[in-house]
Amino acid sequence: MLAELVDIVHFAEAGPVEPDARVDIAFVEGSITTAGELQRIQRVRANSRYLITIGACATAGGIQALRNNANVRDWMAAIYAQSEFIDTLETSTAIAEHVRVDFELWGCPISSQQIVAVIRALLFGVVPLQEQDSLCFECKRQGNVCVLVTGQQACMGPVTKAGCGALCPKFGRACYACYGPKENANPDSLSQRFQGFGLLPDEIAHKFLSINNSAPVFAEAGKKAKENGHD
Amino acid sequence: MGKDAVAQTQFLQRKDLQTLLDTLIAAGYHCLGPQVRDGAIVYDVLADVSHLPVAVHDQQAPGKYHLHYSQGLRSFAWANGPLALKPLLFSAREVLWSAERDDEGKIQFVQVKPAVQKTAVIGVRSCDLAAMRIQDQVFLEQQYKDENYQARREALFTVAVNCSHPADTCFCASTGDGPTAKSGYDLLLTELDDGFLVAAGSEVGKQIFIQLPLEQASDQQHFIAGEQALHAEQTQTRKLPQAGLAEKLLANLDHPRWQEVAERCLSCGNCTMVCPTCFCHKETEQPQLDGRSTEHLREWDSCFTQGHSYIHGTVIRDDTEKRYRQWLSHKLATWLQQFGNSGCVGCGRCISWCPAAIDLTEEANAIAGDEGD
Ligand code: SF4
Ligand code: SF4
């Protein structure tokens, strides 16, 4: 159905390869981690009417952005026998740090409905809806029992965007914040609550410094938690 | 049995509770009753009274809900869990209508009617009956009737249970909405050790009542029920300010406390969703990919979201201070102007289910308390 509405001109995993085609919509996956990508994203931007990032890596740097606060060379040396053959930048950064992004699809992974909804909106010529509210909305609408309140679990739901369908809380697990920070998030208050549950500063930092560790609100909260641990 | 006789409270032995359930089922009701699921007491399909939370008790505090077990016999020795009647009547997520475009480009609108089943809910508390009365006002007694709400409301049968074990977070005595149910139920139970006092509160309630194996209730049983009610009332420690609460709240819109609570508030919306009277919702289109049809979806929304105050390109309540103030001042003050009563029935859910452990009674007292005038 999708292929009847749009022409897919570049999608290496599915067949078509035409990296320098001019397009209406470019969906970009992955973060910027090499010098080649740094140049390529400029070309993608220049060739596209709308540039849309898909997932936590392209939108917030991904889990690999954890290296931004570490020494990448040391890490590589610790893992690879001949790390000099690895071509990489010191950092892993979100697409929006390099070029203008028209719309972001948060999530790790995103759902197919997100893609379909954004394409449909652009075909209609309207601005796609961005989910902004807390995950708690999805939990409560589904009638899930709150794991934070009943289990005093360190659930990230109250600072995380909805969108996943409350996958983890539905099975009694605390939210991992895959969909990134909700608007008007209050990580300080949630961190305090986690402290009350007995989490150590480093454990609190890890909650924020996960898949979306480079999203500014989470990066800041993680930093603060770490600093608390060193006081 | 004559009409007058059935109006009186009678006694049902504990062993006959299943008969009540069977009678409701035989009368065509889909029965829901309290059961333990995922560490909380929630309503679920009930066919067998042995699935009730027998000897289960709750412990509630701001941001905390915990169940524990005893050796007792009672099935209703606990206070309300997270779910009120609200999700059964005002659906959290439902399609209101759909639209389809034909080959000539003409658009057809079709109302989507919900599938409604006669439903009996066992174990409803007085605060939730009061909340239902408030939602009736909102959805049925304004200029436009909400047809979906109405259909479900008319199909609902309530078996209320007087509250004998309020939680620490309950304050229905202070709002005048409990712990004893006064009206709004079809049947009312008072649980005693050996059984239940039963009263009918409506015509449909009487139809079930007359089919039950009831006995004359003794003075002793009435006395125990009275003591139990008094005790339930007296154990409640939380209170809303009484004198001039609405006026004081509205006169204190710049009180520094709003900022203080905003520092703790996560703006997550849990309080409004567990609140049995909150009725805010949003509506969005869910177009099919081919662009020929769409479903118009209504979902619970909240004054804690950005979208709630998004008007013509601007978010009016752009920070948590304004959102919290909107929530509290609507619930306890401007609701009065709008509907003639308070929007709070003292169920305490917003206190227990707030992940930041914020207590609405504490905030209301800090801002508009009886002391410090
Ligand atoms: S008062 Fe509590 S439940 Fe309500 S929005 Fe704030 S943090 Fe969430
Ligand atoms: S405001 Fe809180 S205590 Fe009052 S009815 Fe709503 S949830 Fe219950």
XYZ file of C-alpha atoms and ligand atoms in Angstrom:
620
model
C 0.000 0.000 0.000
C 2.743 2.420 0.984
C 4.598 1.718 -2.260
C 1.488 2.744 -4.246
C 1.544 6.183 -2.676
C 5.236 6.963 -2.744
C 8.170 5.896 -4.936
C 10.903 4.391 -2.870
C 14.098 5.490 -4.581
C 16.741 4.658 -2.024
C 16.418 1.895 0.536
C 19.537 -0.242 0.419
C 18.156 -2.998 2.684
C 15.117 -3.411 0.427
C 16.853 -3.110 -2.947
C 16.817 0.354 -4.496
C 20.118 2.172 -4.203
C 20.345 5.755 -5.323
C 22.007 7.681 -2.499
C 22.168 10.999 -4.310
C 18.610 11.135 -5.647
C 16.559 14.274 -5.082
C 13.559 13.308 -2.958
C 10.531 14.726 -1.186
C 11.116 12.827 2.019
C 14.369 11.440 3.375
C 14.097 9.152 6.382
C 17.443 9.026 8.115
C 18.474 6.264 10.478
C 21.596 6.170 12.622
C 23.796 8.799 14.214
C 26.780 10.644 12.790
C 29.920 8.731 13.759
C 32.290 9.026 10.782
C 33.746 11.813 8.674
C 32.037 10.304 5.610
C 28.622 10.491 7.252
C 29.277 14.055 8.219
C 29.567 14.945 4.536
C 26.850 12.649 3.372
C 24.205 14.121 5.689
C 24.823 17.533 4.093
C 24.105 16.038 0.659
C 20.985 14.276 1.942
C 19.756 17.548 3.382
C 20.420 19.426 0.147
C 18.584 16.750 -1.854
C 15.462 16.469 0.298
C 12.377 18.543 0.847
C 11.718 16.984 4.239
C 14.361 15.308 6.331
C 12.950 13.078 9.027
C 14.994 11.211 11.601
C 13.998 7.700 12.617
C 14.759 6.286 16.045
C 16.948 7.098 19.003
C 20.270 7.039 17.112
C 19.361 9.582 14.452
C 17.253 11.643 16.816
C 19.394 11.670 19.955
C 22.736 10.052 19.127
C 21.773 6.581 20.325
C 23.334 4.405 22.995
C 26.697 4.876 21.255
C 26.633 8.568 22.226
C 27.740 7.387 25.661
C 31.248 7.597 24.277
C 30.910 11.372 23.957
C 31.976 11.668 27.559
C 34.681 9.007 27.362
C 37.919 8.496 25.484
C 36.972 6.637 22.309
C 40.550 5.606 21.478
C 40.944 3.921 24.871
C 37.633 2.109 24.443
C 38.565 0.837 21.023
C 41.994 -0.256 22.160
C 40.336 -2.182 24.973
C 38.092 -4.091 22.572
C 39.770 -4.459 19.173
C 43.173 -5.997 18.491
C 43.978 -3.515 15.726
C 41.842 -0.502 16.450
C 43.808 1.736 14.060
C 41.712 0.337 11.168
C 38.500 1.689 12.651
C 37.337 4.858 11.009
C 35.316 6.841 13.521
C 34.789 10.283 14.989
C 35.302 10.909 18.678
C 31.570 11.431 19.095
C 28.222 10.016 18.045
C 25.787 12.813 17.419
C 22.179 13.332 16.416
C 21.389 14.441 12.870
C 19.894 17.690 14.156
C 23.305 18.734 15.432
C 24.505 18.955 11.838
C 21.585 19.856 9.598
C 18.040 21.102 9.924
C 15.598 18.290 10.727
C 11.954 18.738 9.787
C 10.470 16.049 11.949
C 11.718 13.543 14.490
C 10.424 10.053 15.059
C 11.497 9.165 18.579
C 11.715 5.612 19.847
C 13.929 2.579 19.947
C 12.679 1.030 17.846
C 10.004 3.231 16.335
C 6.727 1.641 15.276
C 5.537 1.273 11.718
C 2.484 3.388 12.615
C 4.781 6.339 13.234
C 6.167 6.106 9.688
C 2.757 5.618 8.145
C 1.276 8.539 10.092
C 4.031 10.922 9.085
C 3.847 9.986 5.399
C 0.069 10.281 5.429
C 0.251 13.721 7.036
C 2.814 14.954 4.512
C 0.729 13.609 1.615
C -2.233 15.567 2.984
C 0.050 18.575 3.287
C -0.416 18.962 7.038
C 2.084 19.045 9.870
C 2.398 15.573 11.431
C 1.341 15.224 15.062
C 4.210 14.906 17.500
C 3.504 12.841 20.607
C 4.558 14.959 23.592
C 2.760 13.528 26.600
C 4.092 11.188 29.245
C 4.027 7.436 28.893
C 1.731 7.433 31.943
C -1.116 8.390 29.611
C -0.755 5.158 27.692
C -0.571 3.131 30.889
C -3.622 4.715 32.427
C -5.703 4.571 29.263
C -4.928 0.859 29.038
C -5.739 0.292 32.702
C -2.212 -0.867 33.574
C -1.426 -0.798 37.273
C 1.398 1.664 37.999
C 4.641 -0.213 38.722
C 6.208 2.842 40.311
C 3.449 3.210 42.883
C 2.786 -0.475 43.649
C 6.345 -1.751 43.346
C 8.318 1.405 44.084
C 10.131 0.565 40.840
C 12.288 3.235 39.226
C 10.029 3.730 36.221
C 10.982 6.409 33.675
C 7.414 6.737 32.399
C 6.664 10.115 34.016
C 9.499 11.817 32.087
C 9.232 9.804 28.885
C 7.219 10.405 25.740
C 4.383 7.997 25.037
C 4.375 6.049 21.783
C 5.474 2.501 22.520
C 2.089 1.372 23.824
C 3.478 1.023 27.362
C 5.146 -2.230 26.400
C 7.205 -2.671 29.582
C 4.775 -1.553 32.298
C 2.162 -3.777 30.706
C 4.394 -6.674 31.769
C 5.205 -5.265 35.187
C 8.533 -3.721 34.199
C 9.657 -0.164 34.703
C 9.929 2.006 31.575
C 13.395 2.364 29.997
C 12.674 5.737 28.363
C 13.076 4.487 24.774
C 10.911 7.289 23.391
C 12.988 10.116 24.838
C 12.007 12.996 27.100
C 8.416 14.196 27.143
C 7.805 17.938 26.849
C 8.139 19.840 30.123
C 9.838 16.864 31.788
C 10.947 17.147 35.398
C 13.875 14.752 35.777
C 15.051 16.357 39.030
C 11.877 15.440 40.843
C 11.889 11.911 39.477
C 15.560 11.490 40.437
C 14.685 12.471 43.973
C 11.949 9.936 44.040
C 14.358 7.243 42.805
C 16.740 8.228 45.558
C 13.892 7.677 47.999
C 13.484 4.164 46.554
C 17.099 3.489 47.500
C 18.837 3.958 44.156
C 22.443 5.093 44.302
C 23.483 8.192 42.337
C 25.160 6.062 39.666
C 22.069 3.931 39.289
C 19.979 7.052 38.828
C 22.477 8.346 36.260
C 22.195 5.085 34.311
C 18.423 5.489 34.121
C 18.855 8.735 32.208
C 22.058 7.858 30.367
C 20.666 5.013 28.345
C 19.283 4.818 24.809
C 18.551 8.542 24.697
C 21.519 9.668 26.794
C 22.300 12.579 24.515
C 18.828 14.103 24.579
C 19.660 17.338 26.441
C 17.154 16.869 29.281
C 18.404 13.358 29.996
C 22.078 14.250 29.533
C 21.707 17.007 32.105
C 19.862 14.777 34.585
C 22.470 12.057 34.214
C 25.254 14.537 34.796
C 23.576 15.905 37.897
C 23.054 12.438 39.344
C 26.715 11.597 38.778
C 27.815 14.814 40.433
C 25.645 13.997 43.442
C 27.528 10.730 43.721
C 30.860 12.544 43.904
C 29.882 15.098 46.527
C -43.089 -10.012 49.032
C -44.612 -6.533 49.064
C -42.958 -3.335 47.949
C -42.648 -1.937 51.451
C -40.912 -4.990 52.716
C -38.217 -4.886 50.075
C -37.374 -1.287 50.815
C -36.077 -2.415 54.194
C -32.565 -3.529 54.795
C -32.228 -7.287 55.153
C -29.494 -9.788 55.801
C -27.711 -12.088 53.344
C -25.531 -14.851 54.721
C -21.983 -14.909 53.454
C -22.495 -18.337 51.902
C -25.277 -16.819 49.780
C -23.157 -14.117 48.184
C -22.723 -16.363 45.143
C -26.505 -16.349 44.784
C -26.388 -12.584 44.340
C -23.829 -12.987 41.588
C -25.772 -15.814 39.956
C -28.989 -13.787 40.106
C -27.306 -10.885 38.344
C -25.828 -13.175 35.720
C -29.212 -14.836 35.204
C -30.741 -11.381 34.746
C -28.373 -10.853 31.833
C -25.673 -8.793 33.486
C -22.033 -9.038 32.625
C -20.574 -8.958 36.149
C -17.430 -7.134 37.163
C -15.984 -7.319 40.626
C -12.847 -6.403 42.520
C -9.913 -8.754 42.104
C -6.202 -8.646 42.707
C -4.197 -8.016 39.559
C -0.591 -6.802 39.304
C -0.442 -5.856 42.959
C -3.651 -3.846 43.096
C -7.373 -4.365 43.486
C -9.085 -3.683 40.155
C -12.432 -4.546 38.565
C -12.418 -7.611 36.391
C -14.931 -10.149 35.090
C -16.373 -12.018 38.055
C -18.283 -15.290 37.918
C -17.244 -16.796 41.219
C -17.187 -14.975 44.549
C -14.126 -16.951 45.616
C -12.165 -14.671 43.254
C -12.996 -11.626 45.360
C -10.077 -10.229 47.366
C -10.851 -12.219 50.500
C -8.691 -11.160 53.456
C -6.792 -8.742 51.237
C -5.985 -5.317 52.654
C -4.371 -2.250 51.199
C -1.937 0.223 52.566
C -1.887 3.574 50.817
C 0.208 6.686 51.234
C 1.217 9.496 48.866
C 2.794 7.753 45.859
C 2.393 4.342 47.418
C -0.035 1.437 47.216
C 0.650 -1.931 48.769
C -1.435 -5.052 49.408
C -1.139 -7.404 52.352
C -3.082 -10.428 53.523
C -4.723 -11.555 56.765
C -6.656 -14.577 58.038
C -10.001 -12.782 57.849
C -13.151 -13.749 55.963
C -14.098 -10.417 54.532
C -14.065 -9.712 50.808
C -14.311 -5.938 50.956
C -11.925 -4.953 53.754
C -9.947 -2.559 51.616
C -10.256 0.922 50.124
C -10.540 1.791 46.454
C -7.812 0.730 44.031
C -6.724 2.728 40.984
C -9.799 2.088 38.847
C -13.008 3.961 39.421
C -16.246 3.517 37.480
C -14.958 6.155 35.094
C -13.233 3.857 32.583
C -16.452 1.832 32.279
C -18.588 4.846 31.419
C -16.263 7.420 29.892
C -14.011 5.307 27.735
C -10.298 6.101 27.835
C -10.057 5.651 24.069
C -12.880 5.323 21.606
C -13.741 6.112 18.022
C -16.689 8.543 17.840
C -17.211 8.603 14.110
C -15.556 7.749 10.875
C -15.542 9.460 7.511
C -15.079 8.011 4.076
C -14.482 9.658 0.720
C -16.013 8.001 -2.333
C -14.736 8.053 -5.934
C -16.419 11.393 -6.645
C -14.740 12.908 -3.622
C -17.929 13.080 -1.548
C -17.423 12.540 2.159
C -19.755 10.348 4.207
C -19.755 10.613 7.990
C -20.771 7.602 10.047
C -21.393 7.653 13.769
C -19.651 4.776 15.488
C -21.832 3.381 18.251
C -20.136 1.452 21.031
C -21.074 -2.150 21.713
C -22.833 -1.859 25.060
C -23.522 -4.731 27.369
C -25.690 -4.734 30.495
C -23.027 -4.579 33.191
C -23.184 -5.004 36.945
C -20.281 -3.772 39.049
C -19.881 -5.254 42.506
C -18.053 -3.385 45.238
C -18.585 0.237 44.195
C -17.751 2.717 46.932
C -19.673 5.764 47.964
C -17.059 8.202 46.622
C -17.334 6.599 43.193
C -21.104 6.867 43.210
C -20.703 10.550 43.996
C -18.169 10.851 41.184
C -20.541 9.127 38.785
C -23.202 11.644 39.735
C -20.729 14.411 38.831
C -19.882 12.815 35.507
C -23.584 12.386 34.797
C -23.853 16.144 35.169
C -20.969 16.682 32.768
C -21.965 14.184 30.092
C -25.737 14.029 30.338
C -27.053 17.239 31.785
C -25.418 19.861 29.604
C -26.634 21.189 26.285
C -25.360 18.128 24.422
C -25.686 14.617 25.712
C -22.801 12.262 25.254
C -24.549 9.322 23.631
C -21.813 6.802 24.287
C -21.676 7.688 27.956
C -25.449 7.591 28.148
C -25.726 4.159 26.562
C -23.198 2.706 28.979
C -24.681 4.533 31.936
C -28.144 3.173 31.258
C -26.736 -0.356 31.032
C -24.939 -0.091 34.377
C -26.078 -1.765 37.569
C -24.172 -0.872 40.733
C -23.796 -3.062 43.777
C -22.286 -0.645 46.257
C -20.462 -1.656 49.407
C -20.183 0.674 52.362
C -16.573 1.441 53.080
C -15.350 -0.152 56.297
C -11.615 0.238 55.776
C -10.733 3.646 54.316
C -7.109 4.116 53.327
C -4.819 6.738 54.836
C -5.289 8.731 51.662
C -9.110 8.833 51.830
C -10.957 11.991 52.836
C -14.530 11.418 51.642
C -15.839 12.256 55.115
C -14.440 15.752 54.664
C -16.065 16.228 51.234
C -19.345 14.679 52.405
C -19.240 11.845 49.856
C -18.699 8.834 52.122
C -17.749 6.462 53.594
C -21.402 5.359 53.712
C -23.395 5.418 50.482
C -26.593 7.447 50.669
C -27.944 7.163 47.140
C -27.098 6.417 43.550
C -26.782 2.643 43.880
C -29.015 -0.180 42.734
C -28.078 -2.441 45.619
C -26.122 -1.579 48.737
C -24.185 -4.037 50.871
C -22.689 -3.558 54.301
C -20.207 -6.297 55.000
C -20.282 -7.911 58.444
C -18.274 -10.911 59.593
C -21.043 -13.422 58.911
C -22.663 -11.809 55.891
C -24.110 -8.657 54.433
C -26.841 -6.186 55.136
C -28.547 -5.573 51.805
C -30.698 -2.663 50.685
C -32.181 -1.795 47.308
C -31.893 1.739 45.975
C -33.718 1.577 42.669
C -36.455 -0.278 40.828
C -33.967 -2.527 38.992
C -32.210 -3.064 42.297
C -35.458 -4.266 43.836
C -35.941 -6.779 41.039
C -32.716 -8.469 42.094
C -33.294 -7.909 45.816
C -36.559 -9.845 45.846
C -34.866 -12.880 44.367
C -32.254 -13.161 47.118
C -32.459 -15.579 50.087
C -32.683 -12.764 52.631
C -33.405 -12.848 56.336
C -34.596 -10.284 58.783
C -31.604 -8.240 59.951
C -31.126 -8.171 63.726
C -30.702 -5.075 65.883
C -27.251 -6.325 66.708
C -26.323 -6.398 63.013
C -27.640 -2.888 62.501
C -25.691 -1.741 65.521
C -22.424 -3.253 64.239
C -22.984 -1.674 60.829
C -23.465 1.706 62.476
C -20.328 1.334 64.567
C -18.391 0.285 61.503
C -19.519 3.356 59.578
C -18.617 5.643 62.431
C -15.224 4.051 62.760
C -14.592 4.365 59.008
C -15.400 8.031 59.222
C -13.280 8.679 62.279
C -10.158 6.942 60.997
C -9.863 9.426 58.145
C -7.195 11.974 58.967
C -6.937 13.967 55.764
C -9.248 16.907 55.221
C -9.877 19.658 52.763
C -10.111 23.174 54.193
C -13.761 23.803 54.947
C -14.517 27.496 55.146
C -14.439 29.440 51.886
C -12.063 27.064 50.138
C -13.031 28.109 46.618
C -12.791 31.837 47.309
C -9.487 31.468 49.089
C -7.945 29.410 46.325
C -8.983 31.920 43.706
C -7.724 34.795 45.834
C -4.329 33.105 46.058
C -3.397 32.482 42.458
C 0.015 34.034 43.107
C 0.740 32.067 46.253
C 4.400 30.907 46.349
C 3.221 27.372 47.083
C 2.196 26.870 43.441
C 5.824 27.224 42.434
C 6.961 24.904 45.199
C 4.599 22.142 44.181
C 5.551 22.667 40.537
C 9.139 21.804 41.424
C 7.982 18.365 42.519
C 5.164 17.833 40.055
C 6.134 15.727 37.038
C 3.296 17.080 34.925
C 2.656 13.433 34.101
C -1.136 13.532 34.280
C -1.634 10.470 36.489
C -3.720 12.401 39.005
C -6.241 13.475 36.403
C -6.535 10.037 34.870
C -7.188 8.224 38.138
C -9.550 10.984 39.258
C -13.098 9.665 38.907
C -14.498 13.092 38.034
C -11.909 14.408 35.537
C -13.483 14.466 32.101
C -11.002 16.221 29.804
C -10.326 14.538 26.504
C -8.759 15.218 23.152
C -9.873 14.239 19.709
C -7.620 13.311 16.814
C -7.976 11.914 13.318
C -6.619 8.494 12.501
C -6.543 8.508 8.701
C -6.058 5.313 6.765
C -2.924 5.288 4.677
C -4.850 5.526 1.382
C -6.305 8.846 2.518
C -9.886 7.808 1.743
C -11.139 7.220 5.251
C -10.450 8.314 8.763
C -11.494 7.483 12.290
C -12.174 10.247 14.761
C -10.650 9.128 18.030
C -11.381 10.498 21.489
C -8.897 9.829 24.294
C -8.489 10.952 27.886
C -6.473 14.136 28.062
C -5.399 16.225 31.019
C -4.706 19.791 32.080
C -1.113 18.614 32.593
C -0.420 18.252 28.864
C 0.824 20.866 26.476
C -1.932 20.124 24.000
C -4.639 20.850 26.548
C -3.969 24.579 26.521
C -2.737 24.869 22.942
C -4.878 27.570 21.426
C -4.232 29.194 18.097
C -0.521 28.537 17.955
C 0.210 29.187 21.612
C 0.445 26.972 24.666
C -1.324 29.039 27.307
C -0.209 26.944 30.280
C 3.380 26.454 29.295
C 4.813 25.456 32.659
C 3.940 23.107 35.483
C 3.015 25.854 37.910
C 0.181 26.985 35.655
C -0.899 23.409 34.988
C -0.974 22.346 38.625
C -2.827 25.505 39.517
C -5.356 24.819 36.787
C -5.929 21.292 38.088
C -6.370 22.201 41.724
C -8.300 25.403 41.219
C -10.668 23.827 38.713
C -11.276 20.777 40.864
C -11.868 22.667 44.108
C -13.010 26.119 43.050
C -14.110 26.899 39.500
C -15.906 23.542 39.254
C -18.341 25.078 41.695
C -19.025 27.978 39.377
C -19.348 25.625 36.433
C -21.480 22.840 37.925
C -22.610 24.052 41.345
C -20.532 21.599 43.378
C -16.936 20.659 44.047
C -15.166 18.376 41.590
C -13.536 16.348 44.360
C -15.200 13.431 46.136
C -12.287 12.655 48.441
C -11.352 9.263 46.993
C -7.658 10.001 47.498
C -6.593 8.357 44.237
C -4.678 11.380 43.029
C -2.611 11.131 46.234
C -1.806 7.422 46.126
C -1.162 7.285 42.381
C 0.980 10.403 42.086
C 4.494 9.200 41.236
C 5.860 12.315 42.937
C 3.864 11.674 46.136
C 2.060 15.006 45.988
C -0.925 15.264 48.304
C -3.763 17.441 47.075
C -5.130 17.996 50.589
C -1.733 19.188 51.783
C -1.465 21.622 48.861
C -5.011 22.904 49.312
C -4.386 23.414 53.027
C -1.102 25.195 52.400
C -2.718 27.597 49.963
C -6.211 28.011 51.351
C -6.083 26.380 54.762
C -8.325 27.198 57.709
C -5.316 28.366 59.727
C -3.273 31.424 58.975
C -6.158 33.572 57.737
S 0.421 16.007 40.761
Fe 1.488 14.034 40.671
S 0.237 12.751 39.297
Fe -0.405 14.882 38.990
S 0.824 15.592 37.244
Fe 1.943 16.177 39.111
S 3.343 14.463 39.483
Fe 1.832 13.725 38.000
S -9.225 15.211 43.118
Fe -8.173 13.392 43.932
S -9.279 12.870 45.818
Fe -10.569 14.283 44.661
S -11.909 12.970 43.454
Fe -10.144 13.433 42.145
S -8.690 11.753 42.516
Fe -10.233 11.664 44.163
